Amino acid sequence: MSGVPIPWGSTRLDRRPGTVVEVASVSLGLYTTPPVSHLELAARIPGYRPGMLEAAFAAREVVGLRTLRGSGFLIPTHLLPVTVTATRERNLPSFAAYVERLLTTADYGTWSSRIDDVMSDGVARTVSEIKAAINPPEADRKALNFVINQMATECRIVGTGLQKGWRSAENALARWDDWLPGVRVDGDPAAARERLAVLYLTAWG
């Protein structure tokens, strides 16, 4: 084992002191859904406490976003231009057609506009709170989960990490422009994919 390099972000065998954003930057693949996010960080950071992730979210150093394989990941804010630009082109069609097949009382444009109106006050809300504010017909209530997922993929909303407890999966969402003003994700996709591949392979081998 002594001659085999161990990537810091991928194992607990080389647990050096570090911050949440440093570990998330190296790992490039930590899930954002609690408690998994806390357990992944605890395996990598000596003396980790849930408040460390909460502080990183509050400082907007990391966010929860659907990137990479289309799942929700913990993404350092400084890597958003790379990860989003590299993956959005592939991810955008993933839910679009599916969402339209699920919706029955209104189309995606209508529901996403209503969600955007609700979120325009700048208050972060959970999915449950968004649904309560909109009060959709029962036929479309479940489909709104996919509407919200698509809005996140389009970088219209973003996971803020604000929760009711470290085991809660109720991640509050905010409008991208309110939570991340000035963060642009409209670069060259090919260049971003190349950069992301280098970062990922450096971390995981």
PDB file of C-alpha atoms in Angstrom:
ATOM      1  CA  MET A   1       0.000   0.000   0.000  1.00  0.00           C
ATOM      2  CA  SER A   2       2.874   2.422   0.708  1.00  0.00           C
ATOM      3  CA  GLY A   3       3.754   2.731  -2.976  1.00  0.00           C
ATOM      4  CA  VAL A   4       0.193   3.374  -4.176  1.00  0.00           C
ATOM      5  CA  PRO A   5      -0.895   7.037  -4.342  1.00  0.00           C
ATOM      6  CA  ILE A   6      -4.176   7.619  -2.460  1.00  0.00           C
ATOM      7  CA  PRO A   7      -6.308  10.535  -3.784  1.00  0.00           C
ATOM      8  CA  TRP A   8      -7.200  12.778  -0.830  1.00  0.00           C
ATOM      9  CA  GLY A   9     -10.787  13.342  -1.927  1.00  0.00           C
ATOM     10  CA  SER A  10     -11.674   9.709  -2.541  1.00  0.00           C
ATOM     11  CA  THR A  11     -10.742   7.983   0.696  1.00  0.00           C
ATOM     12  CA  ARG A  12     -10.601   8.362   4.450  1.00  0.00           C
ATOM     13  CA  LEU A  13      -7.141   6.773   4.603  1.00  0.00           C
ATOM     14  CA  ASP A  14      -5.434  10.125   4.071  1.00  0.00           C
ATOM     15  CA  ARG A  15      -7.520  12.465   6.212  1.00  0.00           C
ATOM     16  CA  ARG A  16      -5.657  15.759   6.307  1.00  0.00           C
ATOM     17  CA  PRO A  17      -7.081  18.926   7.873  1.00  0.00           C
ATOM     18  CA  GLY A  18      -9.062  20.867   5.301  1.00  0.00           C
ATOM     19  CA  THR A  19     -12.175  22.925   4.735  1.00  0.00           C
ATOM     20  CA  VAL A  20     -15.445  21.784   3.199  1.00  0.00           C
ATOM     21  CA  VAL A  21     -14.808  23.751   0.020  1.00  0.00           C
ATOM     22  CA  GLU A  22     -11.267  22.338  -0.294  1.00  0.00           C
ATOM     23  CA  VAL A  23     -12.481  18.749   0.030  1.00  0.00           C
ATOM     24  CA  ALA A  24     -15.467  19.327  -2.281  1.00  0.00           C
ATOM     25  CA  SER A  25     -13.108  20.863  -4.854  1.00  0.00           C
ATOM     26  CA  VAL A  26     -10.825  17.834  -4.792  1.00  0.00           C
ATOM     27  CA  SER A  27     -13.524  15.163  -4.571  1.00  0.00           C
ATOM     28  CA  LEU A  28     -15.761  16.438  -7.400  1.00  0.00           C
ATOM     29  CA  GLY A  29     -18.640  14.076  -6.752  1.00  0.00           C
ATOM     30  CA  LEU A  30     -19.941  14.451  -3.197  1.00  0.00           C
ATOM     31  CA  TYR A  31     -23.703  14.108  -3.007  1.00  0.00           C
ATOM     32  CA  THR A  32     -25.580  17.094  -1.653  1.00  0.00           C
ATOM     33  CA  THR A  33     -28.466  15.169  -0.051  1.00  0.00           C
ATOM     34  CA  PRO A  34     -28.153  14.859   3.740  1.00  0.00           C
ATOM     35  CA  PRO A  35     -27.190  12.893   5.720  1.00  0.00           C
ATOM     36  CA  VAL A  36     -25.006  11.422   2.947  1.00  0.00           C
ATOM     37  CA  SER A  37     -23.233  14.743   2.376  1.00  0.00           C
ATOM     38  CA  HIS A  38     -22.291  14.943   6.061  1.00  0.00           C
ATOM     39  CA  LEU A  39     -21.111  11.337   6.173  1.00  0.00           C
ATOM     40  CA  GLU A  40     -18.956  11.816   3.075  1.00  0.00           C
ATOM     41  CA  LEU A  41     -17.319  14.890   4.596  1.00  0.00           C
ATOM     42  CA  ALA A  42     -16.877  13.202   7.977  1.00  0.00           C
ATOM     43  CA  ALA A  43     -14.957  10.423   6.203  1.00  0.00           C
ATOM     44  CA  ARG A  44     -12.583  13.003   4.759  1.00  0.00           C
ATOM     45  CA  ILE A  45     -12.200  15.783   7.354  1.00  0.00           C
ATOM     46  CA  PRO A  46     -10.852  15.041  10.861  1.00  0.00           C
ATOM     47  CA  GLY A  47     -13.163  16.458  13.521  1.00  0.00           C
ATOM     48  CA  TYR A  48     -15.911  17.231  11.003  1.00  0.00           C
ATOM     49  CA  ARG A  49     -19.189  18.632  12.368  1.00  0.00           C
ATOM     50  CA  PRO A  50     -22.438  19.309  10.437  1.00  0.00           C
ATOM     51  CA  GLY A  51     -22.066  23.006  11.195  1.00  0.00           C
ATOM     52  CA  MET A  52     -19.019  23.115   8.922  1.00  0.00           C
ATOM     53  CA  LEU A  53     -21.106  22.300   5.854  1.00  0.00           C
ATOM     54  CA  GLU A  54     -23.886  24.610   6.990  1.00  0.00           C
ATOM     55  CA  ALA A  55     -21.353  27.443   7.312  1.00  0.00           C
ATOM     56  CA  ALA A  56     -19.979  26.755   3.824  1.00  0.00           C
ATOM     57  CA  PHE A  57     -23.495  26.881   2.379  1.00  0.00           C
ATOM     58  CA  ALA A  58     -24.323  30.075   4.273  1.00  0.00           C
ATOM     59  CA  ALA A  59     -21.135  31.703   2.988  1.00  0.00           C
ATOM     60  CA  ARG A  60     -22.161  30.579  -0.526  1.00  0.00           C
ATOM     61  CA  GLU A  61     -18.857  28.767  -0.944  1.00  0.00           C
ATOM     62  CA  VAL A  62     -20.738  25.636  -2.065  1.00  0.00           C
ATOM     63  CA  VAL A  63     -24.176  24.953  -3.520  1.00  0.00           C
ATOM     64  CA  GLY A  64     -26.325  21.935  -4.316  1.00  0.00           C
ATOM     65  CA  LEU A  65     -26.863  21.490  -8.049  1.00  0.00           C
ATOM     66  CA  ARG A  66     -27.829  18.868 -10.613  1.00  0.00           C
ATOM     67  CA  THR A  67     -24.632  18.428 -12.617  1.00  0.00           C
ATOM     68  CA  LEU A  68     -22.226  15.664 -13.640  1.00  0.00           C
ATOM     69  CA  ARG A  69     -24.462  12.563 -13.906  1.00  0.00           C
ATOM     70  CA  GLY A  70     -27.670  14.568 -13.432  1.00  0.00           C
ATOM     71  CA  SER A  71     -27.811  13.885  -9.698  1.00  0.00           C
ATOM     72  CA  GLY A  72     -27.617  16.477  -6.921  1.00  0.00           C
ATOM     73  CA  PHE A  73     -23.995  17.228  -6.062  1.00  0.00           C
ATOM     74  CA  LEU A  74     -22.121  19.490  -3.681  1.00  0.00           C
ATOM     75  CA  ILE A  75     -20.391  21.939  -6.016  1.00  0.00           C
ATOM     76  CA  PRO A  76     -17.901  24.608  -4.899  1.00  0.00           C
ATOM     77  CA  THR A  77     -19.068  27.982  -6.213  1.00  0.00           C
ATOM     78  CA  HIS A  78     -15.729  28.689  -7.853  1.00  0.00           C
ATOM     79  CA  LEU A  79     -16.118  25.517  -9.965  1.00  0.00           C
ATOM     80  CA  LEU A  80     -19.665  26.265 -11.175  1.00  0.00           C
ATOM     81  CA  PRO A  81     -18.513  27.814 -14.476  1.00  0.00           C
ATOM     82  CA  VAL A  82     -16.640  24.596 -15.278  1.00  0.00           C
ATOM     83  CA  THR A  83     -19.074  21.950 -14.002  1.00  0.00           C
ATOM     84  CA  VAL A  84     -22.264  23.575 -15.264  1.00  0.00           C
ATOM     85  CA  THR A  85     -20.900  24.578 -18.657  1.00  0.00           C
ATOM     86  CA  ALA A  86     -19.461  21.089 -19.149  1.00  0.00           C
ATOM     87  CA  THR A  87     -22.637  19.190 -18.246  1.00  0.00           C
ATOM     88  CA  ARG A  88     -25.659  21.395 -18.961  1.00  0.00           C
ATOM     89  CA  GLU A  89     -25.752  20.706 -22.708  1.00  0.00           C
ATOM     90  CA  ARG A  90     -26.258  17.008 -21.972  1.00  0.00           C
ATOM     91  CA  ASN A  91     -28.488  17.440 -18.931  1.00  0.00           C
ATOM     92  CA  LEU A  92     -30.989  19.952 -20.319  1.00  0.00           C
ATOM     93  CA  PRO A  93     -32.870  17.485 -22.570  1.00  0.00           C
ATOM     94  CA  SER A  94     -32.888  14.790 -19.874  1.00  0.00           C
ATOM     95  CA  PHE A  95     -35.977  15.985 -18.021  1.00  0.00           C
ATOM     96  CA  ALA A  96     -37.526  18.297 -20.612  1.00  0.00           C
ATOM     97  CA  ALA A  97     -39.452  15.736 -22.648  1.00  0.00           C
ATOM     98  CA  TYR A  98     -40.278  13.689 -19.549  1.00  0.00           C
ATOM     99  CA  VAL A  99     -41.708  16.686 -17.731  1.00  0.00           C
ATOM    100  CA  GLU A 100     -44.099  17.524 -20.549  1.00  0.00           C
ATOM    101  CA  ARG A 101     -45.419  13.952 -20.546  1.00  0.00           C
ATOM    102  CA  LEU A 102     -46.108  14.129 -16.814  1.00  0.00           C
ATOM    103  CA  LEU A 103     -47.874  17.479 -16.732  1.00  0.00           C
ATOM    104  CA  THR A 104     -51.611  17.497 -17.360  1.00  0.00           C
ATOM    105  CA  THR A 105     -53.115  20.845 -16.271  1.00  0.00           C
ATOM    106  CA  ALA A 106     -50.456  23.244 -17.607  1.00  0.00           C
ATOM    107  CA  ASP A 107     -47.172  23.083 -19.526  1.00  0.00           C
ATOM    108  CA  TYR A 108     -43.628  23.500 -18.235  1.00  0.00           C
ATOM    109  CA  GLY A 109     -43.426  27.158 -19.193  1.00  0.00           C
ATOM    110  CA  THR A 110     -46.545  27.980 -17.196  1.00  0.00           C
ATOM    111  CA  TRP A 111     -45.514  26.131 -14.031  1.00  0.00           C
ATOM    112  CA  SER A 112     -41.904  27.345 -14.127  1.00  0.00           C
ATOM    113  CA  SER A 113     -43.098  30.939 -14.519  1.00  0.00           C
ATOM    114  CA  ARG A 114     -45.379  30.550 -11.515  1.00  0.00           C
ATOM    115  CA  ILE A 115     -42.521  29.127  -9.455  1.00  0.00           C
ATOM    116  CA  ASP A 116     -40.296  31.990 -10.556  1.00  0.00           C
ATOM    117  CA  ASP A 117     -42.969  34.479  -9.460  1.00  0.00           C
ATOM    118  CA  VAL A 118     -43.195  32.847  -6.024  1.00  0.00           C
ATOM    119  CA  MET A 119     -39.403  32.900  -5.635  1.00  0.00           C
ATOM    120  CA  SER A 120     -39.048  36.501  -6.813  1.00  0.00           C
ATOM    121  CA  ASP A 121     -39.192  37.790  -3.221  1.00  0.00           C
ATOM    122  CA  GLY A 122     -35.692  36.391  -2.649  1.00  0.00           C
ATOM    123  CA  VAL A 123     -36.781  33.968   0.094  1.00  0.00           C
ATOM    124  CA  ALA A 124     -35.288  30.447  -0.027  1.00  0.00           C
ATOM    125  CA  ARG A 125     -37.972  27.750   0.020  1.00  0.00           C
ATOM    126  CA  THR A 126     -38.112  23.968   0.120  1.00  0.00           C
ATOM    127  CA  VAL A 127     -39.966  22.028  -2.559  1.00  0.00           C
ATOM    128  CA  SER A 128     -42.835  21.503  -0.101  1.00  0.00           C
ATOM    129  CA  GLU A 129     -43.037  25.239   0.556  1.00  0.00           C
ATOM    130  CA  ILE A 130     -43.002  26.027  -3.158  1.00  0.00           C
ATOM    131  CA  LYS A 131     -45.856  23.597  -3.753  1.00  0.00           C
ATOM    132  CA  ALA A 132     -47.822  25.059  -0.835  1.00  0.00           C
ATOM    133  CA  ALA A 133     -47.436  28.566  -2.265  1.00  0.00           C
ATOM    134  CA  ILE A 134     -48.556  27.502  -5.740  1.00  0.00           C
ATOM    135  CA  ASN A 135     -51.186  24.982  -4.618  1.00  0.00           C
ATOM    136  CA  PRO A 136     -51.231  22.972  -7.878  1.00  0.00           C
ATOM    137  CA  PRO A 137     -53.997  20.512  -8.771  1.00  0.00           C
ATOM    138  CA  GLU A 138     -53.297  17.038  -7.413  1.00  0.00           C
ATOM    139  CA  ALA A 139     -52.760  15.774 -10.970  1.00  0.00           C
ATOM    140  CA  ASP A 140     -49.625  17.916 -11.329  1.00  0.00           C
ATOM    141  CA  ARG A 141     -48.388  18.009  -7.730  1.00  0.00           C
ATOM    142  CA  LYS A 142     -45.851  15.196  -8.130  1.00  0.00           C
ATOM    143  CA  ALA A 143     -44.775  16.402 -11.564  1.00  0.00           C
ATOM    144  CA  LEU A 144     -43.718  19.725 -10.046  1.00  0.00           C
ATOM    145  CA  ASN A 145     -40.682  17.921  -8.595  1.00  0.00           C
ATOM    146  CA  PHE A 146     -39.464  17.443 -12.166  1.00  0.00           C
ATOM    147  CA  VAL A 147     -40.334  21.029 -13.105  1.00  0.00           C
ATOM    148  CA  ILE A 148     -38.137  22.197 -10.228  1.00  0.00           C
ATOM    149  CA  ASN A 149     -35.361  19.794 -11.284  1.00  0.00           C
ATOM    150  CA  GLN A 150     -35.451  21.216 -14.796  1.00  0.00           C
ATOM    151  CA  MET A 151     -35.355  24.779 -13.488  1.00  0.00           C
ATOM    152  CA  ALA A 152     -32.260  23.847 -11.475  1.00  0.00           C
ATOM    153  CA  THR A 153     -30.667  22.322 -14.572  1.00  0.00           C
ATOM    154  CA  GLU A 154     -31.378  25.588 -16.401  1.00  0.00           C
ATOM    155  CA  CYS A 155     -29.652  27.477 -13.537  1.00  0.00           C
ATOM    156  CA  ARG A 156     -32.821  29.367 -12.681  1.00  0.00           C
ATOM    157  CA  ILE A 157     -32.827  28.044  -9.109  1.00  0.00           C
ATOM    158  CA  VAL A 158     -30.114  26.537  -6.915  1.00  0.00           C
ATOM    159  CA  GLY A 159     -29.854  24.532  -3.691  1.00  0.00           C
ATOM    160  CA  THR A 160     -28.818  26.771  -0.789  1.00  0.00           C
ATOM    161  CA  GLY A 161     -28.227  24.012   1.760  1.00  0.00           C
ATOM    162  CA  LEU A 162     -30.550  25.712   4.257  1.00  0.00           C
ATOM    163  CA  GLN A 163     -32.315  22.908   6.135  1.00  0.00           C
ATOM    164  CA  LYS A 164     -34.248  22.151   9.300  1.00  0.00           C
ATOM    165  CA  GLY A 165     -31.557  19.798  10.582  1.00  0.00           C
ATOM    166  CA  TRP A 166     -28.506  17.851   9.448  1.00  0.00           C
ATOM    167  CA  ARG A 167     -30.614  14.778   8.646  1.00  0.00           C
ATOM    168  CA  SER A 168     -33.269  16.701   6.724  1.00  0.00           C
ATOM    169  CA  ALA A 169     -33.460  16.237   2.952  1.00  0.00           C
ATOM    170  CA  GLU A 170     -35.575  19.401   2.653  1.00  0.00           C
ATOM    171  CA  ASN A 171     -32.964  21.543   0.940  1.00  0.00           C
ATOM    172  CA  ALA A 172     -34.183  25.103   0.477  1.00  0.00           C
ATOM    173  CA  LEU A 173     -33.934  26.556  -3.016  1.00  0.00           C
ATOM    174  CA  ALA A 174     -33.395  30.132  -4.153  1.00  0.00           C
ATOM    175  CA  ARG A 175     -33.332  31.876  -7.491  1.00  0.00           C
ATOM    176  CA  TRP A 176     -29.882  31.640  -9.086  1.00  0.00           C
ATOM    177  CA  ASP A 177     -29.657  35.396  -9.698  1.00  0.00           C
ATOM    178  CA  ASP A 178     -30.525  36.130  -6.067  1.00  0.00           C
ATOM    179  CA  TRP A 179     -28.194  33.574  -4.458  1.00  0.00           C
ATOM    180  CA  LEU A 180     -25.304  33.706  -6.950  1.00  0.00           C
ATOM    181  CA  PRO A 181     -25.324  37.162  -8.548  1.00  0.00           C
ATOM    182  CA  GLY A 182     -22.553  37.544 -11.048  1.00  0.00           C
ATOM    183  CA  VAL A 183     -21.773  33.806 -11.384  1.00  0.00           C
ATOM    184  CA  ARG A 184     -21.750  33.140 -15.129  1.00  0.00           C
ATOM    185  CA  VAL A 185     -22.005  29.658 -16.620  1.00  0.00           C
ATOM    186  CA  ASP A 186     -22.077  30.421 -20.328  1.00  0.00           C
ATOM    187  CA  GLY A 187     -18.543  29.512 -21.345  1.00  0.00           C
ATOM    188  CA  ASP A 188     -17.317  27.140 -24.046  1.00  0.00           C
ATOM    189  CA  PRO A 189     -18.699  23.628 -23.352  1.00  0.00           C
ATOM    190  CA  ALA A 190     -15.827  21.789 -25.046  1.00  0.00           C
ATOM    191  CA  ALA A 191     -13.178  23.655 -23.071  1.00  0.00           C
ATOM    192  CA  ALA A 192     -15.163  23.166 -19.860  1.00  0.00           C
ATOM    193  CA  ARG A 193     -15.472  19.412 -20.454  1.00  0.00           C
ATOM    194  CA  GLU A 194     -11.725  19.160 -20.980  1.00  0.00           C
ATOM    195  CA  ARG A 195     -11.042  21.075 -17.775  1.00  0.00           C
ATOM    196  CA  LEU A 196     -13.576  18.998 -15.815  1.00  0.00           C
ATOM    197  CA  ALA A 197     -12.023  15.765 -17.083  1.00  0.00           C
ATOM    198  CA  VAL A 198      -8.598  16.908 -15.887  1.00  0.00           C
ATOM    199  CA  LEU A 199      -9.975  17.838 -12.451  1.00  0.00           C
ATOM    200  CA  TYR A 200     -11.873  14.559 -12.117  1.00  0.00           C
ATOM    201  CA  LEU A 201      -9.035  12.307 -13.253  1.00  0.00           C
ATOM    202  CA  THR A 202      -6.579  14.154 -11.034  1.00  0.00           C
ATOM    203  CA  ALA A 203      -8.856  13.486  -8.053  1.00  0.00           C
ATOM    204  CA  TRP A 204      -9.878   9.920  -8.792  1.00  0.00           C
ATOM    205  CA  GLY A 205      -7.157   8.569 -11.081  1.00  0.00           C
TER     206      GLY A 205
END
